[in-house]
Amino acid sequence: MFGAIPLLIVPFVLYNLGLLGIFGGGDDPWAIQMLSIRMMSGGVFSMTLGDLIVLIGLLLFFVEILKSTRTTSASIMDHLLSTFVFVAFLVEFLLVKGAAHSVFFILMVIALVDVLAGFSVSMRAASRDITMS
């Protein structure tokens, strides 16, 4: 049951919670510095909230690709729901002022690649399951 839920809904929800001000106020909540580490080279590695959400999206995208290799009836529902998640990203990107941000755009492209790769991987895996005699 839970295997059919697209995981890329998590960064979508996190982004929208950020727009509501859950992570702090200001004009750009995605510029809030979350982590800063001084490197041995003398440089400073810093990660913003936007970077962290993109990182979460990429990690969940990897899990989605692994899920797309299954050839079960739940995988069909997963692909359909992943398509709905991408459509939600696209509609929000086009219609909501706060979604006109590079972080949201990158998450939307990750969702698009998830849809395209999910269908491609599933078709490839399904063709291996069919045997002709």
Tab-separated table of N, CA, C and O in Angstrom:
chain	number	residue	atom	x	y	z
A	1	MET	N	0.822	-1.194	0.000
A	1	MET	CA	0.000	0.000	0.000
A	1	MET	C	0.864	1.255	0.000
A	1	MET	O	0.702	2.125	-0.812
A	2	PHE	N	1.810	1.321	0.957
A	2	PHE	CA	2.645	2.514	1.040
A	2	PHE	C	3.713	2.540	-0.045
A	2	PHE	O	4.327	3.568	-0.286
A	3	GLY	N	3.939	1.410	-0.700
A	3	GLY	CA	4.915	1.349	-1.775
A	3	GLY	C	4.490	2.135	-3.004
A	3	GLY	O	5.303	2.476	-3.843
A	4	ALA	N	3.207	2.407	-3.125
A	4	ALA	CA	2.703	3.155	-4.275
A	4	ALA	C	2.752	4.660	-4.061
A	4	ALA	O	2.492	5.416	-4.988
A	5	ILE	N	3.075	5.109	-2.871
A	5	ILE	CA	3.123	6.545	-2.597
A	5	ILE	C	4.436	7.109	-3.134
A	5	ILE	O	5.508	6.637	-2.780
A	6	PRO	N	4.353	8.112	-4.019
A	6	PRO	CA	5.587	8.695	-4.547
A	6	PRO	C	6.311	9.504	-3.473
A	6	PRO	O	5.737	10.372	-2.821
A	7	LEU	N	7.582	9.210	-3.289
A	7	LEU	CA	8.357	9.843	-2.226
A	7	LEU	C	8.677	11.308	-2.515
A	7	LEU	O	8.993	12.061	-1.599
A	8	LEU	N	8.585	11.717	-3.778
A	8	LEU	CA	8.893	13.113	-4.104
A	8	LEU	C	7.794	14.071	-3.638
A	8	LEU	O	7.920	15.281	-3.812
A	9	ILE	N	6.764	13.535	-3.026
A	9	ILE	CA	5.769	14.392	-2.386
A	9	ILE	C	6.375	15.062	-1.149
A	9	ILE	O	5.956	16.143	-0.753
A	10	VAL	N	7.396	14.428	-0.559
A	10	VAL	CA	8.024	14.968	0.655
A	10	VAL	C	8.676	16.328	0.397
A	10	VAL	O	8.379	17.298	1.101
A	11	PRO	N	9.560	16.475	-0.624
A	11	PRO	CA	10.119	17.808	-0.853
A	11	PRO	C	9.068	18.824	-1.294
A	11	PRO	O	9.184	20.010	-0.993
A	12	PHE	N	8.024	18.356	-1.984
A	12	PHE	CA	6.924	19.242	-2.376
A	12	PHE	C	6.242	19.824	-1.138
A	12	PHE	O	6.006	21.030	-1.050
A	13	VAL	N	5.953	18.961	-0.183
A	13	VAL	CA	5.314	19.402	1.058
A	13	VAL	C	6.262	20.292	1.872
A	13	VAL	O	5.851	21.325	2.410
A	14	LEU	N	7.549	19.899	1.947
A	14	LEU	CA	8.513	20.714	2.687
A	14	LEU	C	8.638	22.109	2.094
A	14	LEU	O	8.712	23.102	2.823
A	15	TYR	N	8.659	22.210	0.767
A	15	TYR	CA	8.751	23.519	0.123
A	15	TYR	C	7.533	24.363	0.471
A	15	TYR	O	7.654	25.542	0.798
A	16	ASN	N	6.349	23.757	0.409
A	16	ASN	CA	5.132	24.508	0.706
A	16	ASN	C	5.053	24.898	2.172
A	16	ASN	O	4.534	25.963	2.506
A	17	LEU	N	5.576	24.058	3.057
A	17	LEU	CA	5.647	24.447	4.465
A	17	LEU	C	6.583	25.641	4.646
A	17	LEU	O	6.317	26.534	5.450
A	18	GLY	N	7.667	25.670	3.882
A	18	GLY	CA	8.579	26.803	3.920
A	18	GLY	C	7.925	28.074	3.428
A	18	GLY	O	8.175	29.165	3.955
A	19	LEU	N	7.061	27.954	2.411
A	19	LEU	CA	6.336	29.130	1.927
A	19	LEU	C	5.374	29.664	2.980
A	19	LEU	O	5.105	30.872	3.023
A	20	LEU	N	4.869	28.774	3.807
A	20	LEU	CA	3.963	29.190	4.876
A	20	LEU	C	4.699	29.810	6.056
A	20	LEU	O	4.074	30.323	6.973
A	21	GLY	N	6.030	29.736	6.059
A	21	GLY	CA	6.820	30.348	7.112
A	21	GLY	C	7.196	29.421	8.243
A	21	GLY	O	7.636	29.879	9.295
A	22	ILE	N	7.046	28.125	8.067
A	22	ILE	CA	7.365	27.162	9.118
A	22	ILE	C	8.860	27.189	9.461
A	22	ILE	O	9.251	27.033	10.612
A	23	PHE	N	9.714	27.397	8.461
A	23	PHE	CA	11.162	27.353	8.672
A	23	PHE	C	11.759	28.713	8.990
A	23	PHE	O	12.967	28.849	9.077
A	24	GLY	N	10.946	29.718	9.113
A	24	GLY	CA	11.448	31.057	9.405
A	24	GLY	C	10.902	32.046	8.394
A	24	GLY	O	10.511	31.693	7.290
A	25	GLY	N	10.893	33.292	8.798
A	25	GLY	CA	10.348	34.331	7.943
A	25	GLY	C	11.373	34.884	6.985
A	25	GLY	O	12.440	34.324	6.770
A	26	GLY	N	11.033	36.009	6.427
A	26	GLY	CA	11.937	36.657	5.494
A	26	GLY	C	11.471	36.489	4.064
A	26	GLY	O	10.538	35.752	3.762
A	27	ASP	N	12.149	37.198	3.181
A	27	ASP	CA	11.790	37.142	1.769
A	27	ASP	C	12.170	35.818	1.121
A	27	ASP	O	11.477	35.313	0.265
A	28	ASP	N	13.308	35.258	1.520
A	28	ASP	CA	13.798	34.027	0.915
A	28	ASP	C	14.166	33.026	2.009
A	28	ASP	O	15.297	32.995	2.488
A	29	PRO	N	13.201	32.194	2.419
A	29	PRO	CA	13.518	31.233	3.481
A	29	PRO	C	14.531	30.190	3.044
A	29	PRO	O	15.128	29.514	3.881
A	30	TRP	N	14.767	30.045	1.748
A	30	TRP	CA	15.671	29.014	1.234
A	30	TRP	C	17.126	29.432	1.347
A	30	TRP	O	18.012	28.631	1.123
A	31	ALA	N	17.378	30.705	1.704
A	31	ALA	CA	18.752	31.186	1.853
A	31	ALA	C	19.257	31.054	3.286
A	31	ALA	O	20.389	31.429	3.576
A	32	ILE	N	18.433	30.531	4.185
A	32	ILE	CA	18.842	30.358	5.582
A	32	ILE	C	19.967	29.327	5.634
A	32	ILE	O	19.852	28.221	5.098
A	33	GLN	N	21.060	29.708	6.271
A	33	GLN	CA	22.205	28.801	6.363
A	33	GLN	C	21.944	27.743	7.429
A	33	GLN	O	21.678	28.046	8.581
A	34	MET	N	22.026	26.475	7.005
A	34	MET	CA	21.751	25.365	7.906
A	34	MET	C	23.018	24.765	8.498
A	34	MET	O	23.009	24.256	9.609
A	35	LEU	N	24.113	24.836	7.745
A	35	LEU	CA	25.330	24.143	8.132
A	35	LEU	C	26.518	24.918	7.585
A	35	LEU	O	26.486	25.399	6.459
A	36	SER	N	27.543	25.024	8.397
A	36	SER	CA	28.775	25.669	7.953
A	36	SER	C	29.954	24.917	8.568
A	36	SER	O	30.031	24.782	9.784
A	37	ILE	N	30.841	24.434	7.701
A	37	ILE	CA	31.983	23.651	8.160
A	37	ILE	C	33.257	24.252	7.567
A	37	ILE	O	33.346	24.460	6.361
A	38	ARG	N	34.201	24.506	8.428
A	38	ARG	CA	35.502	25.001	7.961
A	38	ARG	C	36.311	23.800	7.479
A	38	ARG	O	36.514	22.827	8.203
A	39	MET	N	36.776	23.884	6.240
A	39	MET	CA	37.494	22.778	5.617
A	39	MET	C	38.994	22.897	5.889
A	39	MET	O	39.490	23.961	6.262
A	40	MET	N	39.711	21.811	5.697
A	40	MET	CA	41.155	21.813	5.911
A	40	MET	C	41.871	22.749	4.929
A	40	MET	O	42.932	23.273	5.216
A	41	SER	N	41.255	22.979	3.783
A	41	SER	CA	41.856	23.850	2.778
A	41	SER	C	41.750	25.322	3.146
A	41	SER	O	42.344	26.163	2.497
A	42	GLY	N	40.969	25.617	4.155
A	42	GLY	CA	40.749	27.007	4.547
A	42	GLY	C	39.426	27.548	4.047
A	42	GLY	O	38.969	28.589	4.489
A	43	GLY	N	38.819	26.839	3.103
A	43	GLY	CA	37.512	27.241	2.602
A	43	GLY	C	36.419	26.873	3.591
A	43	GLY	O	36.634	26.126	4.549
A	44	VAL	N	35.267	27.441	3.365
A	44	VAL	CA	34.119	27.178	4.231
A	44	VAL	C	33.014	26.550	3.390
A	44	VAL	O	32.583	27.115	2.385
A	45	PHE	N	32.596	25.352	3.799
A	45	PHE	CA	31.459	24.688	3.166
A	45	PHE	C	30.204	25.116	3.913
A	45	PHE	O	30.113	24.972	5.126
A	46	SER	N	29.241	25.641	3.179
A	46	SER	CA	27.983	26.019	3.823
A	46	SER	C	26.825	25.446	3.022
A	46	SER	O	26.894	25.317	1.801
A	47	MET	N	25.775	25.075	3.737
A	47	MET	CA	24.589	24.514	3.114
A	47	MET	C	23.379	25.325	3.557
A	47	MET	O	23.173	25.527	4.750
A	48	THR	N	22.596	25.767	2.592
A	48	THR	CA	21.380	26.509	2.898
A	48	THR	C	20.202	25.548	2.992
A	48	THR	O	20.309	24.367	2.628
A	49	LEU	N	19.092	26.056	3.448
A	49	LEU	CA	17.871	25.250	3.532
A	49	LEU	C	17.442	24.781	2.148
A	49	LEU	O	17.018	23.637	1.971
A	50	GLY	N	17.588	25.629	1.153
A	50	GLY	CA	17.258	25.241	-0.219
A	50	GLY	C	18.126	24.102	-0.706
A	50	GLY	O	17.645	23.163	-1.356
A	51	ASP	N	19.424	24.177	-0.408
A	51	ASP	CA	20.336	23.088	-0.781
A	51	ASP	C	19.929	21.791	-0.108
A	51	ASP	O	19.977	20.717	-0.715
A	52	LEU	N	19.529	21.874	1.147
A	52	LEU	CA	19.136	20.685	1.903
A	52	LEU	C	17.882	20.049	1.310
A	52	LEU	O	17.801	18.822	1.188
A	53	ILE	N	16.924	20.858	0.901
A	53	ILE	CA	15.696	20.312	0.319
A	53	ILE	C	15.993	19.650	-1.023
A	53	ILE	O	15.446	18.588	-1.337
A	54	VAL	N	16.878	20.252	-1.828
A	54	VAL	CA	17.271	19.623	-3.093
A	54	VAL	C	17.995	18.306	-2.826
A	54	VAL	O	17.756	17.312	-3.516
A	55	LEU	N	18.850	18.272	-1.816
A	55	LEU	CA	19.551	17.035	-1.454
A	55	LEU	C	18.562	15.952	-1.033
A	55	LEU	O	18.673	14.791	-1.453
A	56	ILE	N	17.573	16.323	-0.239
A	56	ILE	CA	16.527	15.373	0.159
A	56	ILE	C	15.788	14.867	-1.072
A	56	ILE	O	15.520	13.668	-1.212
A	57	GLY	N	15.471	15.772	-1.996
A	57	GLY	CA	14.793	15.381	-3.228
A	57	GLY	C	15.608	14.404	-4.053
A	57	GLY	O	15.071	13.439	-4.597
A	58	LEU	N	16.916	14.629	-4.141
A	58	LEU	CA	17.778	13.721	-4.911
A	58	LEU	C	17.870	12.343	-4.265
A	58	LEU	O	17.857	11.318	-4.960
A	59	LEU	N	17.955	12.299	-2.941
A	59	LEU	CA	18.008	11.011	-2.251
A	59	LEU	C	16.699	10.237	-2.430
A	59	LEU	O	16.707	9.023	-2.676
A	60	LEU	N	15.577	10.944	-2.342
A	60	LEU	CA	14.286	10.284	-2.540
A	60	LEU	C	14.103	9.869	-3.999
A	60	LEU	O	13.477	8.853	-4.288
A	61	PHE	N	14.667	10.650	-4.913
A	61	PHE	CA	14.633	10.291	-6.333
A	61	PHE	C	15.358	8.965	-6.564
A	61	PHE	O	14.893	8.116	-7.325
A	62	PHE	N	16.482	8.769	-5.904
A	62	PHE	CA	17.214	7.503	-6.016
A	62	PHE	C	16.337	6.340	-5.563
A	62	PHE	O	16.280	5.295	-6.225
A	63	VAL	N	15.644	6.507	-4.456
A	63	VAL	CA	14.758	5.443	-3.961
A	63	VAL	C	13.619	5.205	-4.953
A	63	VAL	O	13.222	4.059	-5.194
A	64	GLU	N	13.101	6.279	-5.555
A	64	GLU	CA	12.036	6.135	-6.555
A	64	GLU	C	12.517	5.332	-7.765
A	64	GLU	O	11.775	4.525	-8.308
A	65	ILE	N	13.753	5.565	-8.187
A	65	ILE	CA	14.293	4.804	-9.313
A	65	ILE	C	14.394	3.325	-8.938
A	65	ILE	O	14.066	2.445	-9.748
A	66	LEU	N	14.824	3.047	-7.716
A	66	LEU	CA	14.871	1.648	-7.270
A	66	LEU	C	13.478	1.033	-7.236
A	66	LEU	O	13.293	-0.129	-7.600
A	67	LYS	N	12.486	1.815	-6.800
A	67	LYS	CA	11.112	1.310	-6.762
A	67	LYS	C	10.565	1.034	-8.161
A	67	LYS	O	9.723	0.163	-8.332
A	68	SER	N	11.046	1.775	-9.159
A	68	SER	CA	10.487	1.620	-10.499
A	68	SER	C	10.920	0.316	-11.168
A	68	SER	O	10.368	-0.050	-12.196
A	69	THR	N	11.877	-0.382	-10.597
A	69	THR	CA	12.305	-1.651	-11.185
A	69	THR	C	11.348	-2.796	-10.861
A	69	THR	O	11.460	-3.863	-11.457
A	70	ARG	N	10.433	-2.562	-9.937
A	70	ARG	CA	9.444	-3.601	-9.617
A	70	ARG	C	8.424	-3.700	-10.738
A	70	ARG	O	8.105	-2.715	-11.382
A	71	THR	N	7.915	-4.862	-10.956
A	71	THR	CA	6.858	-5.050	-11.959
A	71	THR	C	5.626	-5.622	-11.271
A	71	THR	O	5.244	-6.758	-11.507
A	72	THR	N	5.051	-4.817	-10.412
A	72	THR	CA	3.835	-5.222	-9.706
A	72	THR	C	2.728	-4.250	-10.057
A	72	THR	O	2.950	-3.221	-10.695
A	73	SER	N	1.530	-4.567	-9.617
A	73	SER	CA	0.418	-3.646	-9.864
A	73	SER	C	0.588	-2.355	-9.064
A	73	SER	O	0.102	-1.305	-9.474
A	74	ALA	N	1.295	-2.409	-7.951
A	74	ALA	CA	1.546	-1.195	-7.165
A	74	ALA	C	2.464	-0.235	-7.910
A	74	ALA	O	2.374	0.978	-7.733
A	75	SER	N	3.347	-0.774	-8.760
A	75	SER	CA	4.258	0.105	-9.497
A	75	SER	C	3.504	0.946	-10.518
A	75	SER	O	3.882	2.086	-10.791
A	76	ILE	N	2.432	0.423	-11.076
A	76	ILE	CA	1.618	1.199	-12.015
A	76	ILE	C	0.969	2.367	-11.284
A	76	ILE	O	0.971	3.500	-11.779
A	77	MET	N	0.458	2.114	-10.097
A	77	MET	CA	-0.145	3.185	-9.305
A	77	MET	C	0.921	4.201	-8.885
A	77	MET	O	0.665	5.404	-8.881
A	78	ASP	N	2.109	3.724	-8.573
A	78	ASP	CA	3.212	4.608	-8.200
A	78	ASP	C	3.560	5.547	-9.355
A	78	ASP	O	3.763	6.746	-9.150
A	79	HIS	N	3.615	5.031	-10.574
A	79	HIS	CA	3.924	5.877	-11.730
A	79	HIS	C	2.820	6.896	-11.979
A	79	HIS	O	3.100	8.058	-12.300
A	80	LEU	N	1.595	6.468	-11.817
A	80	LEU	CA	0.473	7.385	-12.002
A	80	LEU	C	0.508	8.504	-10.966
A	80	LEU	O	0.357	9.690	-11.302
A	81	LEU	N	0.752	8.155	-9.709
A	81	LEU	CA	0.822	9.169	-8.656
A	81	LEU	C	2.046	10.060	-8.817
A	81	LEU	O	1.990	11.259	-8.523
A	82	SER	N	3.162	9.507	-9.314
A	82	SER	CA	4.340	10.325	-9.587
A	82	SER	C	4.045	11.351	-10.669
A	82	SER	O	4.533	12.490	-10.611
A	83	THR	N	3.250	10.960	-11.641
A	83	THR	CA	2.842	11.903	-12.682
A	83	THR	C	1.995	13.024	-12.085
A	83	THR	O	2.166	14.193	-12.434
A	84	PHE	N	1.104	12.685	-11.167
A	84	PHE	CA	0.297	13.710	-10.499
A	84	PHE	C	1.164	14.655	-9.673
A	84	PHE	O	0.900	15.856	-9.621
A	85	VAL	N	2.202	14.116	-9.033
A	85	VAL	CA	3.117	14.961	-8.261
A	85	VAL	C	3.824	15.943	-9.197
A	85	VAL	O	3.940	17.133	-8.895
A	86	PHE	N	4.289	15.453	-10.340
A	86	PHE	CA	4.927	16.361	-11.298
A	86	PHE	C	3.956	17.431	-11.779
A	86	PHE	O	4.317	18.608	-11.881
A	87	VAL	N	2.724	17.045	-12.072
A	87	VAL	CA	1.721	18.020	-12.522
A	87	VAL	C	1.466	19.055	-11.422
A	87	VAL	O	1.331	20.256	-11.700
A	88	ALA	N	1.436	18.618	-10.163
A	88	ALA	CA	1.264	19.559	-9.055
A	88	ALA	C	2.448	20.526	-8.985
A	88	ALA	O	2.263	21.734	-8.774
A	89	PHE	N	3.674	20.010	-9.159
A	89	PHE	CA	4.851	20.876	-9.220
A	89	PHE	C	4.700	21.902	-10.339
A	89	PHE	O	4.939	23.096	-10.144
A	90	LEU	N	4.327	21.444	-11.525
A	90	LEU	CA	4.230	22.318	-12.686
A	90	LEU	C	3.164	23.389	-12.505
A	90	LEU	O	3.411	24.575	-12.775
A	91	VAL	N	2.005	23.008	-12.023
A	91	VAL	CA	0.920	23.973	-11.813
A	91	VAL	C	1.322	25.005	-10.766
A	91	VAL	O	1.106	26.208	-10.948
A	92	GLU	N	1.925	24.542	-9.674
A	92	GLU	CA	2.346	25.486	-8.643
A	92	GLU	C	3.447	26.407	-9.158
A	92	GLU	O	3.444	27.607	-8.866
A	93	PHE	N	4.364	25.874	-9.948
A	93	PHE	CA	5.445	26.693	-10.508
A	93	PHE	C	4.876	27.798	-11.393
A	93	PHE	O	5.361	28.934	-11.372
A	94	LEU	N	3.847	27.474	-12.161
A	94	LEU	CA	3.271	28.449	-13.076
A	94	LEU	C	2.324	29.438	-12.402
A	94	LEU	O	2.188	30.574	-12.861
A	95	LEU	N	1.690	29.043	-11.304
A	95	LEU	CA	0.621	29.862	-10.737
A	95	LEU	C	0.915	30.505	-9.386
A	95	LEU	O	0.222	31.449	-9.002
A	96	VAL	N	1.898	30.016	-8.643
A	96	VAL	CA	2.163	30.534	-7.300
A	96	VAL	C	3.440	31.361	-7.320
A	96	VAL	O	4.485	30.899	-7.783
A	97	LYS	N	3.326	32.588	-6.825
A	97	LYS	CA	4.464	33.505	-6.851
A	97	LYS	C	5.667	32.963	-6.080
A	97	LYS	O	6.808	33.068	-6.527
A	98	GLY	N	5.447	32.365	-4.932
A	98	GLY	CA	6.531	31.848	-4.105
A	98	GLY	C	7.238	30.641	-4.704
A	98	GLY	O	8.328	30.274	-4.278
A	99	ALA	N	6.625	30.017	-5.707
A	99	ALA	CA	7.230	28.849	-6.336
A	99	ALA	C	8.165	29.238	-7.481
A	99	ALA	O	8.817	28.373	-8.055
A	100	ALA	N	8.237	30.507	-7.794
A	100	ALA	CA	9.147	30.977	-8.851
A	100	ALA	C	10.549	31.124	-8.265
A	100	ALA	O	11.083	32.222	-8.126
A	101	HIS	N	11.121	30.011	-7.893
A	101	HIS	CA	12.428	29.985	-7.231
A	101	HIS	C	13.239	28.836	-7.832
A	101	HIS	O	12.682	27.826	-8.250
A	102	SER	N	14.549	28.981	-7.860
A	102	SER	CA	15.389	27.942	-8.457
A	102	SER	C	15.294	26.620	-7.701
A	102	SER	O	15.368	25.548	-8.308
A	103	VAL	N	15.121	26.668	-6.394
A	103	VAL	CA	14.984	25.430	-5.613
A	103	VAL	C	13.749	24.666	-6.061
A	103	VAL	O	13.801	23.456	-6.309
A	104	PHE	N	12.644	25.360	-6.214
A	104	PHE	CA	11.409	24.705	-6.641
A	104	PHE	C	11.546	24.190	-8.065
A	104	PHE	O	11.085	23.089	-8.381
A	105	PHE	N	12.189	24.965	-8.932
A	105	PHE	CA	12.381	24.538	-10.314
A	105	PHE	C	13.209	23.251	-10.369
A	105	PHE	O	12.886	22.327	-11.122
A	106	ILE	N	14.277	23.171	-9.590
A	106	ILE	CA	15.111	21.965	-9.572
A	106	ILE	C	14.306	20.767	-9.060
A	106	ILE	O	14.396	19.667	-9.612
A	107	LEU	N	13.493	20.974	-8.028
A	107	LEU	CA	12.647	19.891	-7.526
A	107	LEU	C	11.645	19.449	-8.587
A	107	LEU	O	11.363	18.250	-8.731
A	108	MET	N	11.125	20.410	-9.349
A	108	MET	CA	10.173	20.084	-10.413
A	108	MET	C	10.855	19.263	-11.515
A	108	MET	O	10.283	18.294	-12.019
A	109	VAL	N	12.092	19.610	-11.863
A	109	VAL	CA	12.823	18.849	-12.880
A	109	VAL	C	13.135	17.450	-12.364
A	109	VAL	O	13.048	16.468	-13.117
A	110	ILE	N	13.460	17.320	-11.083
A	110	ILE	CA	13.680	15.991	-10.498
A	110	ILE	C	12.405	15.158	-10.610
A	110	ILE	O	12.450	13.968	-10.943
A	111	ALA	N	11.242	15.778	-10.352
A	111	ALA	CA	9.973	15.064	-10.469
A	111	ALA	C	9.710	14.653	-11.921
A	111	ALA	O	9.204	13.550	-12.176
A	112	LEU	N	10.063	15.520	-12.877
A	112	LEU	CA	9.891	15.172	-14.288
A	112	LEU	C	10.784	13.993	-14.664
A	112	LEU	O	10.331	13.042	-15.318
A	113	VAL	N	12.034	14.031	-14.264
A	113	VAL	CA	12.952	12.929	-14.573
A	113	VAL	C	12.477	11.647	-13.893
A	113	VAL	O	12.599	10.553	-14.459
A	114	ASP	N	11.894	11.768	-12.703
A	114	ASP	CA	11.344	10.596	-12.015
A	114	ASP	C	10.243	9.963	-12.849
A	114	ASP	O	10.204	8.736	-13.012
A	115	VAL	N	9.350	10.779	-13.394
A	115	VAL	CA	8.259	10.254	-14.214
A	115	VAL	C	8.813	9.585	-15.469
A	115	VAL	O	8.450	8.445	-15.788
A	116	LEU	N	9.703	10.274	-16.161
A	116	LEU	CA	10.249	9.726	-17.410
A	116	LEU	C	11.077	8.471	-17.154
A	116	LEU	O	10.931	7.467	-17.855
A	117	ALA	N	11.942	8.522	-16.156
A	117	ALA	CA	12.786	7.367	-15.847
A	117	ALA	C	11.961	6.215	-15.301
A	117	ALA	O	12.239	5.052	-15.607
A	118	GLY	N	10.963	6.525	-14.499
A	118	GLY	CA	10.123	5.463	-13.943
A	118	GLY	C	9.422	4.659	-15.016
A	118	GLY	O	9.424	3.424	-14.990
A	119	PHE	N	8.830	5.357	-15.988
A	119	PHE	CA	8.171	4.644	-17.078
A	119	PHE	C	9.183	3.890	-17.935
A	119	PHE	O	8.941	2.755	-18.344
A	120	SER	N	10.321	4.501	-18.207
A	120	SER	CA	11.341	3.851	-19.037
A	120	SER	C	11.892	2.598	-18.370
A	120	SER	O	12.017	1.548	-19.011
A	121	VAL	N	12.234	2.712	-17.091
A	121	VAL	CA	12.792	1.567	-16.373
A	121	VAL	C	11.747	0.467	-16.250
A	121	VAL	O	12.054	-0.716	-16.406
A	122	SER	N	10.506	0.839	-15.992
A	122	SER	CA	9.445	-0.169	-15.857
A	122	SER	C	9.209	-0.907	-17.168
A	122	SER	O	9.036	-2.125	-17.171
A	123	MET	N	9.207	-0.166	-18.283
A	123	MET	CA	9.006	-0.831	-19.571
A	123	MET	C	10.174	-1.763	-19.883
A	123	MET	O	9.988	-2.858	-20.398
A	124	ARG	N	11.368	-1.339	-19.550
A	124	ARG	CA	12.555	-2.163	-19.789
A	124	ARG	C	12.514	-3.422	-18.914
A	124	ARG	O	12.793	-4.523	-19.378
A	125	ALA	N	12.146	-3.250	-17.640
A	125	ALA	CA	12.072	-4.400	-16.734
A	125	ALA	C	10.931	-5.336	-17.131
A	125	ALA	O	11.067	-6.556	-17.048
A	126	ALA	N	9.817	-4.770	-17.592
A	126	ALA	CA	8.685	-5.605	-17.995
A	126	ALA	C	9.010	-6.394	-19.252
A	126	ALA	O	8.560	-7.532	-19.415
A	127	SER	N	9.805	-5.805	-20.155
A	127	SER	CA	10.141	-6.545	-21.379
A	127	SER	C	11.026	-7.743	-21.075
A	127	SER	O	11.020	-8.724	-21.819
A	128	ARG	N	11.768	-7.703	-19.991
A	128	ARG	CA	12.579	-8.844	-19.599
A	128	ARG	C	11.737	-9.955	-18.981
A	128	ARG	O	12.145	-11.110	-18.944
A	129	ASP	N	10.578	-9.594	-18.431
A	129	ASP	CA	9.704	-10.590	-17.824
A	129	ASP	C	8.906	-11.382	-18.855
A	129	ASP	O	8.373	-12.432	-18.538
A	130	ILE	N	8.801	-10.864	-20.056
A	130	ILE	CA	8.030	-11.538	-21.097
A	130	ILE	C	8.950	-12.493	-21.825
A	130	ILE	O	10.020	-12.119	-22.301
A	131	THR	N	8.520	-13.743	-21.910
A	131	THR	CA	9.331	-14.742	-22.632
A	131	THR	C	8.529	-15.214	-23.836
A	131	THR	O	7.332	-15.495	-23.735
A	132	MET	N	9.191	-15.278	-24.946
A	132	MET	CA	8.554	-15.777	-26.178
A	132	MET	C	9.099	-17.165	-26.475
A	132	MET	O	10.299	-17.395	-26.372
A	133	SER	N	8.221	-18.060	-26.871
A	133	SER	CA	8.693	-19.414	-27.204
A	133	SER	C	8.369	-19.773	-28.624
A	133	SER	O	7.591	-19.227	-29.303
